[in-house]
Amino acid sequence: MAAAESDRDPPSALCSEFLNFSARDTATRWLEAADLKHEVYRHLAVYVPRILCLGPTPGGGGAGSSREEQREELACQLLLLAPLEWFLLGEEPSTGLALLQEKNQPSPLCGHVFKVGEPTYSCRECAADPTCVLCMQCFLGSVHREHRYRMTTSGGGGFCDCGDAEAWNKGPYCHNHTPTANTRDSEADPTALLPADMVARGYSIFSIILKYAVDLLTWDQEDQVPAGLEPPERGDTYYCMLFNDEVHTYEQVIYTLQKAVSCSQKEAVSFATTVDRDGRKSVRFGDFQFCEQAKSVIVRNTSRQSKPLRVEVMHSSVVAHQCFALKALSWLGQVIQYSDGLRRTLCQVGLQTGPEGENSSLVDQLMLNDSKMWKGARNIYHQLLMNSLLMDLKYKKIFAIQFAKNYRRLQTDFLEDDHERVVSVTSLSVQLFTVPTMARMLMVEENLMKTIIRTFVDHLRHRDLHGRFQFDRYTAQQAFKFGRVQSLIGDLKYVLISRPSQWNDQLRVKFLEGLDAFLELLKCMQGMDPVVRQVGQHIEMEPEWEAAFTLQMKLTHIITMIQDWCCTDERVLIEAYRKCLSVLSSCHLPEGEQPISLSVAGHTVETFRYQVSQDKVSIHLPLYRLLAGLHVLLSRTEVASRFPEQLPLGELSPPLLIELPLRCLVLCAQVHAGMWRRNGFSLINQIYYYHNVKCRVEMFDKDIIMLQVGASMMDPNHFLMIVLSRFELVHIFSSDCRKRYREANKDVVQQNNTLIEEMLHLIIMVVGERYVSGVGQVEPLEEVRREIIHQLSIRAMAHSELVKALPENGNKETGLERVIDSVASFKKPGVTGRGLYELRPEWTKHFNLYFHHYSRADQSKAEEAQRKTRRQNGEDTALPPPRPPPLCPLFASLVNLLQCDVLLAVEGAVLHWAVEPSGGGWTESMLQRVLHLVGVALLEEQQQLENSSGDDDVTFNYTSKITRPGEAPSTSGSVLALLESLQNAPHLEVHKDMISWILKMVSNIKTMRERSCSTSTVAVSQGQGPEEMVRDKDKAERKRKADMARLRREKIMAQMSEMQKHFINENKELFQQSLEELEASTSAPPERSPPGLEPMCVSQVCVGPRRVGGAEPRQLVTCILCQEEQEVRGHGRAMVLAAFVQRSTVLSKNRRRSLPDPERHDPVFMHPDLSMGVHTASCGHIMHATCWQRYFEAVQLKEQRRQQRLRGHTSYDVENGEFLCPLCECLSNTVIPLLPQTRPPDPSVSHPSLEAWLKLTNQQTAVLRYTHRSQSGGVAEEAEPVVPEGFRVDFAPQNPFSSSVSEMVTAFSVSAYKVGLKVNPNEQDPRVPVVVWSTCAYTIQSIGTHTHTYTHTHLRGRADAVCLSERLLMDEQKPLFGSLPCRQDDCLSSLTRFSSACWTSAPVTTTHTHFVRLFTALHPDASAADAPCVLDMDMFHLLVYTVLSYSSVHTLDQSRWSSVDSAHLHLLHLVTVAHLVQILLTSTTEEVCMDQDGAGSQEEELTCQLYDRLRKHLSSVLPEVTSGWQLYRRVKVGILPFLRSAALFFHYLNSTAPPADLLVAGPGQWEALCSYLSLPSNLLQLHQSQHTQLEPLIQRWCCHPGVRRSLQGGGAVVQFPRESNRLIDLPEDYSVLINQASSFTCPRSGGDKARAPTLCLVCGSLLCSQSYCCQTEVEGEDVGACTAHTFTCGAGLGLFLRVRESQVLFVAGKTKGCFYPPPYLDDYGETDQGLKRGNPLHLCAERYRKIERLWHQHGIAEVIGHAQEANQTLVAIDWQHL
Ligand SMILES: [Zn+2]
Ligand SMILES: [Zn+2]
Ligand SMILES: [Zn+2]
Ligand SMILES: [Zn+2]
Ligand SMILES: [Zn+2]
Ligand SMILES: [Zn+2]
Ligand SMILES: [Zn+2]
């Protein structure tokens, strides 16, 4: 970096200026000046370079720069802006501005400009279009709050539309912006409210400043400033300015910068970030040479692959003035906020045409130079435009006209530029074009529609010979341009989005001109990307297809909108139809096709030879489809019948109209038939999108309509023959070709079968699809309803699935909400899954198996589902067609297709083939379709009969036609006769129901006809009679059959479930794996108590000489790998339990404590804040140690091979010892060896008193200490202590375990040590056993804590404490025992037994040393100066450590005088008393007051006594407490978690069954707990009875200097009980979170908005995730903010909420993570990951609690493991960068 930085001293240079400068005087001078501009420029010329040209980093970056910036800011304000304000206001600026604001009569527009990430709201009921949005403030104060609204996050730019009456159909004003008496009439001139001289001054100063800013922002000389601004003294100071582009990556820029200006990686990142954000950044400051040198390096380094990065060496004065120009623009934006009058003045200045005439206003200059400016400059002036021109209705119009005039040029500039659209001035179109009146005006006056379309077409220059678009030869550059040019379609959409309610001639003319341009565009698309069937070889290269479909997709809404416009005006519609037709005829079929004539069933038609399978065919036919759409409108608006003379209907040639759409449909059929396999995926994709919901409205749907149009105007026989011919099936159905299948090969037969099926389906659609308003007589609502019915006929669906299946209109609406509740019922979701809609049963009768939007897969699923429900309801399984709605008159003749001779011949043929069991000659689907067609025809006839008054006007007579025998050459009987003969054919069992239905219909219709002949009017009602009777009888029979079937089914089900139960019993372990189950079992007591939990009626004691248990003689387990049974013995083959050890902060009460230094950390004493512990979990699966080792080696080997092959990660880290349990795939990283139970106590050994035991232990520890010191060459002159009798320091106990068990003992110890301390394995480290004990203690403690889930978060004062204590004592919680799932129980018992034996694998003396230290802390003496104070130890950990370490000391005592159990009991008593003291010391720091209630009990008295003792030792530090009752309550509540944990510990240590009272919730828990622990239920008696022994101890505890220090406020004191930690509280409404996150700025890059704000659910920190700026180095690697945070907050494990994505993120370590569904649901019971749908989201407390439970149970790592196993793509994500 430049050396200049240090030797400058800018503040002092400016200081004197500050003092001498007077803004007022300057302003006065200006007022008097003759040439104001000259004066102002002179001022700027002097001061701007001095203030803003200070060195290498103007504006941002680096550490000390923020102070620098502040100084700069201050100087700007005082020296530059203040004079302007004085000049403008004529008085002290702050008063003047306040006065202006007070007098201002604001327009009701809100105009709040959105920041990136800020929530925006749109009302789906009232917004004119989806771009109309409200800011959060306005939304909360609006009526739309109660409506159906959509919430999204802003991408930045754009403003709140509150107050714009045109944007909202209802409720345009929020609470704050409702017009009042003070609101100005929008027509009135706001400048009239200001004093005339101020307006004049404003005008002149705004002109100068705006001109200054425009000149500088558009300035293109690096070395010169504009005239009048030359600095008084010009130095050789330059900046090397780096500009942003979208070509080079972050990494490239950072790398280059490090080389070019030799800065650190960090500085380079900071430069790159600023360049990306602001568009430019100076990277070097110095003399010209110095900067030029850096420039050449950058250019050289980046020019290799692409065009080089843009770098310029600029003179410092130019940069300084440009800086100030931006500040001046911001200033203008601020000043006009105070007064609408000033705003109007500024608008005037901005749009005033200059002397150069056209396009010479300052705003024009800015716009036209937009693409030349850097990002930061654009942002600031765009913001000013929004604050000024767009907020002033009069000037908004003028500006819009200017914008439209320059539209083509601006767009061209944008296309040449490479910046994103949000920073282009063209993005303002959304603000201008979406205002309907404005759009209309621009269309009329500036011919906007035509301009946009023409500009668009002109930019797509690549055409083929026929003038069609050609995308396949696009270069990358052109593809990029194609991407950008699409934004024009967006503009067109804005213009067309609201239909005009009133037309005038001008609008008609301009719209039709626009339509002409649009038709030209469609003409260029017509026939794009033609395909030819590939025969022989597979295509070599997949042809390009996406561009064409992208275009089609983008235009879909436009095409629909244009039709909507046409629909509102008859004249426009007629004219549009004519135009469309004439363009269509100008691009007709290629000539020269050979005419042929076809004849089928006695009819003949003239057509020409064309085969889809051999000739060119294209999917893109937009002109035909538009015409089809317009034709439907002619019918819907009845224009066709009212003005037939104006329509060119006579010119239509139906065969030509249907030709191309038909080819397209045949292409689809042939692709289905497998004829186009060699054409590759490109074609398959095209066919997919052709039917896809995004395109089908203007593709597939319109092709069907076009066939309907054609068929309705043609002889039905001719139509069908052409169809047959295009399907290449004529020869099969024509008279002379009956021997079709004899000679053909199998593939051809199959192909033809599929083609016949497809053709029949097409005919079904052409006659049956009538739900388009205009084709059939339906309301638009019915169309949506039918879609929904058919979706839900497949299965119940979630709201979002339905939305996806329905086409959206231009307003992003599907119409779903209007009908859904009438056809479906909603089923709420549980804790997982989502809410589902189910079809109401009464709507199933509308189900149509051949619904045109079903894919083949949908169809078969729906068929299956429908048949199933029908069977369940005991109905027949026929799925006849539903009754179709009547056709509109224009399409009425379509029905004749059903009864025409050709179709009858086809039907007859298929039925005839079906007589013989299929030999490949026909298919069931074919038959099914024919039956469906027959059904449709019968329904049609029935309906016509019902609606007619007599037989005469029913022209449709299908029944009579099918009764006639087939004409020659089909010598078979009539269709009806064929059906009758098929009815009982055994090979047609499946279709039997359908055939019976048809036959019944036929007889029914016959009856109707007969009746209508005799008694014409009553025919309808009576006509139902006989059929009904037949039905009833039939129904009864069916029901009987169904019942029998049900009985049979039930029997089978019963057998099945019996087998299943058996299986479950056998595999019980297996079924307890999933976490769901784990939860279930913790919330309800399991049916089976784990072994050792059988309740005992006798009094159970788990600790001390009277303890029971350990009596179970043999413990047999089965290895999951080899299935052999094995007894657990110390000397046998080792058995192990798969386990997972992890660090945990779940219980932490202090997240600010920094992580311990792994090498020096001393874990012997656990602080009561439990800031970090080691947790062990297990899935409970047992293996032989040898079996496991073999398994693990195999895993390692496999992983090595896999890594060589794929070089990817797996979900587990083998190098760190991780593996998946071979049975349940649970993530594990070690194994716990199973050890035998402890033996029952020896009754012959005496139980010494506390006094005797203390004396002995003191002697023992003294000896040990002395020995250790002398061994290490320590203090030799110390007197040798008395050695108690039989105590042999040098005794070496025999290892009680076989080598195989010992090996496993070491293995687990070392892995716990490795994970717990994060160090390299070292079995000699004395800390090894301590870590094992600590994981035992911590794991038990986490269960002891979390089985109590307090419902209250805080203990506030007494009332809550009492409430809490009552609840605990009244035992509302779960019982201590009996609620643990099996696997946890197994894990804890093995872990505890293991911990008690792990010292055997460690060097003996280390355990002794630990015991000595621990004991000294509990029993301090003079020699123990370094022991921690009583407030700094977690007592449960102390208890576990002392108990577990004592065993090793006890073995030295060969006298066998006392038992280990006595020692355990004494230790428990001592620690309990210490904990009592600890609780008393800490519980009264909060002031409590409550009247005493009467005489205290014994407990209370004793509590007071003890408390008084403590006060005596600590006098002033402890407050006086009057209520013994309250103190005792506190003690009792505070100590309960400890007692519970202790009970668990001794239960597992000694295998003592718990007493019955502790197995179930209920009264008497406290007493049971105390007696189980061999404690008096009045705990204070412990102190009372051993008064003499304990008193000196208590005194020593209290006198530890640490106690006084802590209580006097030296750090946070942990209070008891420690509440269980909870995840942070989340707001109910998700948008609150979004709002919070939107104002969150990255803590590193000076006020920049964080792109991925992420919330830590554990501590509530907001982080700037997934971004370079906030990467931190952790353990030698750069990691993102989330990962870094987990290391301080969660010991490597984290739970986050990604706010913009609405997604929960779990992270473990640096390489593992997964996403998890957020606890926020919309009203349809669905999450919205990615916030794509925008439905309002609300907190689901149960789901949040589920996440919390997962965390409490240490299950996050396992969830990640399972997620990564299930979804391999998760493995590839770089989690550490989040
Ligand atoms: Zn607003
Ligand atoms: Zn508002
Ligand atoms: Zn609304
Ligand atoms: Zn085994
Ligand atoms: Zn397992
Ligand atoms: Zn956190
Ligand atoms: Zn950041």
Tab-separated table of N, CA, C and O in Angstrom, residues 1436-1469:
chain	number	residue	atom	x	y	z
A	1436	PHE	N	-22.334	-32.382	41.033
A	1436	PHE	CA	-22.594	-33.722	40.523
A	1436	PHE	C	-21.341	-34.297	39.858
A	1436	PHE	O	-20.996	-35.452	40.050
A	1437	HIS	N	-20.658	-33.458	39.103
A	1437	HIS	CA	-19.403	-33.926	38.518
A	1437	HIS	C	-18.425	-34.314	39.623
A	1437	HIS	O	-17.749	-35.335	39.531
A	1438	LEU	N	-18.371	-33.508	40.671
A	1438	LEU	CA	-17.457	-33.795	41.770
A	1438	LEU	C	-17.800	-35.153	42.387
A	1438	LEU	O	-16.917	-35.981	42.658
A	1439	LEU	N	-19.096	-35.380	42.583
A	1439	LEU	CA	-19.532	-36.644	43.164
A	1439	LEU	C	-19.085	-37.817	42.285
A	1439	LEU	O	-18.487	-38.782	42.756
A	1440	VAL	N	-19.379	-37.713	40.997
A	1440	VAL	CA	-19.053	-38.814	40.093
A	1440	VAL	C	-17.545	-39.050	40.061
A	1440	VAL	O	-17.075	-40.181	40.176
A	1441	TYR	N	-16.786	-37.967	39.959
A	1441	TYR	CA	-15.336	-38.131	39.864
A	1441	TYR	C	-14.773	-38.760	41.139
A	1441	TYR	O	-13.942	-39.647	41.089
A	1442	THR	N	-15.222	-38.256	42.318
A	1442	THR	CA	-14.643	-38.795	43.552
A	1442	THR	C	-15.029	-40.261	43.712
A	1442	THR	O	-14.190	-41.088	44.044
A	1443	VAL	N	-16.292	-40.571	43.445
A	1443	VAL	CA	-16.730	-41.954	43.603
A	1443	VAL	C	-15.942	-42.865	42.669
A	1443	VAL	O	-15.465	-43.934	43.060
A	1444	LEU	N	-15.806	-42.424	41.413
A	1444	LEU	CA	-15.167	-43.299	40.436
A	1444	LEU	C	-13.655	-43.399	40.662
A	1444	LEU	O	-13.046	-44.420	40.378
A	1445	SER	N	-13.040	-42.339	41.158
A	1445	SER	CA	-11.598	-42.414	41.352
A	1445	SER	C	-11.257	-43.093	42.668
A	1445	SER	O	-10.137	-43.553	42.854
A	1446	TYR	N	-12.226	-43.159	43.573
A	1446	TYR	CA	-11.916	-43.732	44.884
A	1446	TYR	C	-11.520	-45.207	44.770
A	1446	TYR	O	-10.644	-45.664	45.487
A	1447	SER	N	-12.167	-45.924	43.839
A	1447	SER	CA	-11.916	-47.358	43.728
A	1447	SER	C	-10.424	-47.661	43.640
A	1447	SER	O	-9.940	-48.602	44.260
A	1448	SER	N	-9.713	-46.843	42.881
A	1448	SER	CA	-8.300	-47.156	42.702
A	1448	SER	C	-7.536	-46.955	44.009
A	1448	SER	O	-6.589	-47.681	44.302
A	1449	VAL	N	-7.940	-45.981	44.815
A	1449	VAL	CA	-7.267	-45.762	46.094
A	1449	VAL	C	-7.616	-46.904	47.045
A	1449	VAL	O	-6.773	-47.405	47.788
A	1450	HIS	N	-8.882	-47.311	46.926
A	1450	HIS	CA	-9.339	-48.341	47.856
A	1450	HIS	C	-8.552	-49.647	47.693
A	1450	HIS	O	-8.318	-50.355	48.663
A	1451	THR	N	-8.142	-49.944	46.465
A	1451	THR	CA	-7.418	-51.208	46.269
A	1451	THR	C	-6.101	-51.232	47.025
A	1451	THR	O	-5.570	-52.300	47.300
A	1452	LEU	N	-5.587	-50.042	47.325
A	1452	LEU	CA	-4.311	-50.007	48.044
A	1452	LEU	C	-4.482	-50.428	49.495
A	1452	LEU	O	-3.536	-50.804	50.152
A	1453	ASP	N	-5.741	-50.290	49.968
A	1453	ASP	CA	-5.991	-50.597	51.378
A	1453	ASP	C	-6.185	-52.098	51.532
A	1453	ASP	O	-7.254	-52.637	51.237
A	1454	GLN	N	-5.144	-52.757	51.949
A	1454	GLN	CA	-5.212	-54.209	52.055
A	1454	GLN	C	-5.793	-54.655	53.384
A	1454	GLN	O	-5.925	-55.841	53.641
A	1455	SER	N	-6.120	-53.726	54.256
A	1455	SER	CA	-6.641	-54.122	55.564
A	1455	SER	C	-8.050	-54.666	55.471
A	1455	SER	O	-8.509	-55.365	56.351
A	1456	ARG	N	-8.727	-54.329	54.367
A	1456	ARG	CA	-10.112	-54.768	54.180
A	1456	ARG	C	-10.978	-54.330	55.355
A	1456	ARG	O	-11.886	-55.001	55.779
A	1457	TRP	N	-10.626	-53.198	55.898
A	1457	TRP	CA	-11.300	-52.735	57.098
A	1457	TRP	C	-12.661	-52.122	56.734
A	1457	TRP	O	-13.658	-52.327	57.408
A	1458	SER	N	-12.698	-51.381	55.652
A	1458	SER	CA	-13.986	-50.790	55.267
A	1458	SER	C	-14.255	-51.132	53.803
A	1458	SER	O	-13.361	-51.524	53.061
A	1459	SER	N	-15.512	-50.950	53.405
A	1459	SER	CA	-15.858	-51.277	52.025
A	1459	SER	C	-15.880	-50.020	51.153
A	1459	SER	O	-15.985	-48.903	51.655
A	1460	VAL	N	-15.794	-50.267	49.861
A	1460	VAL	CA	-15.928	-49.169	48.904
A	1460	VAL	C	-17.267	-48.473	49.083
A	1460	VAL	O	-17.394	-47.252	49.010
A	1461	ASP	N	-18.280	-49.267	49.401
A	1461	ASP	CA	-19.620	-48.713	49.521
A	1461	ASP	C	-19.732	-47.681	50.625
A	1461	ASP	O	-20.416	-46.679	50.479
A	1462	SER	N	-19.059	-47.926	51.762
A	1462	SER	CA	-19.092	-46.927	52.823
A	1462	SER	C	-18.555	-45.611	52.302
A	1462	SER	O	-19.132	-44.542	52.532
A	1463	ALA	N	-17.437	-45.721	51.605
A	1463	ALA	CA	-16.825	-44.506	51.083
A	1463	ALA	C	-17.786	-43.783	50.149
A	1463	ALA	O	-17.942	-42.560	50.226
A	1464	HIS	N	-18.465	-44.535	49.285
A	1464	HIS	CA	-19.411	-43.904	48.367
A	1464	HIS	C	-20.475	-43.133	49.119
A	1464	HIS	O	-20.810	-42.008	48.778
A	1465	LEU	N	-20.987	-43.765	50.178
A	1465	LEU	CA	-22.043	-43.105	50.939
A	1465	LEU	C	-21.513	-41.826	51.592
A	1465	LEU	O	-22.132	-40.767	51.538
A	1466	HIS	N	-20.336	-41.911	52.194
A	1466	HIS	CA	-19.773	-40.720	52.830
A	1466	HIS	C	-19.531	-39.621	51.802
A	1466	HIS	O	-19.790	-38.455	52.056
A	1467	LEU	N	-19.012	-40.040	50.668
A	1467	LEU	CA	-18.765	-39.038	49.629
A	1467	LEU	C	-20.067	-38.373	49.203
A	1467	LEU	O	-20.142	-37.152	49.047
A	1468	LEU	N	-21.109	-39.195	49.049
A	1468	LEU	CA	-22.402	-38.632	48.654
A	1468	LEU	C	-22.869	-37.621	49.697
A	1468	LEU	O	-23.327	-36.524	49.363
A	1469	HIS	N	-22.736	-37.995	50.987
A	1469	HIS	CA	-23.179	-37.073	52.034
A	1469	HIS	C	-22.387	-35.773	52.011
A	1469	HIS	O	-22.944	-34.684	52.069
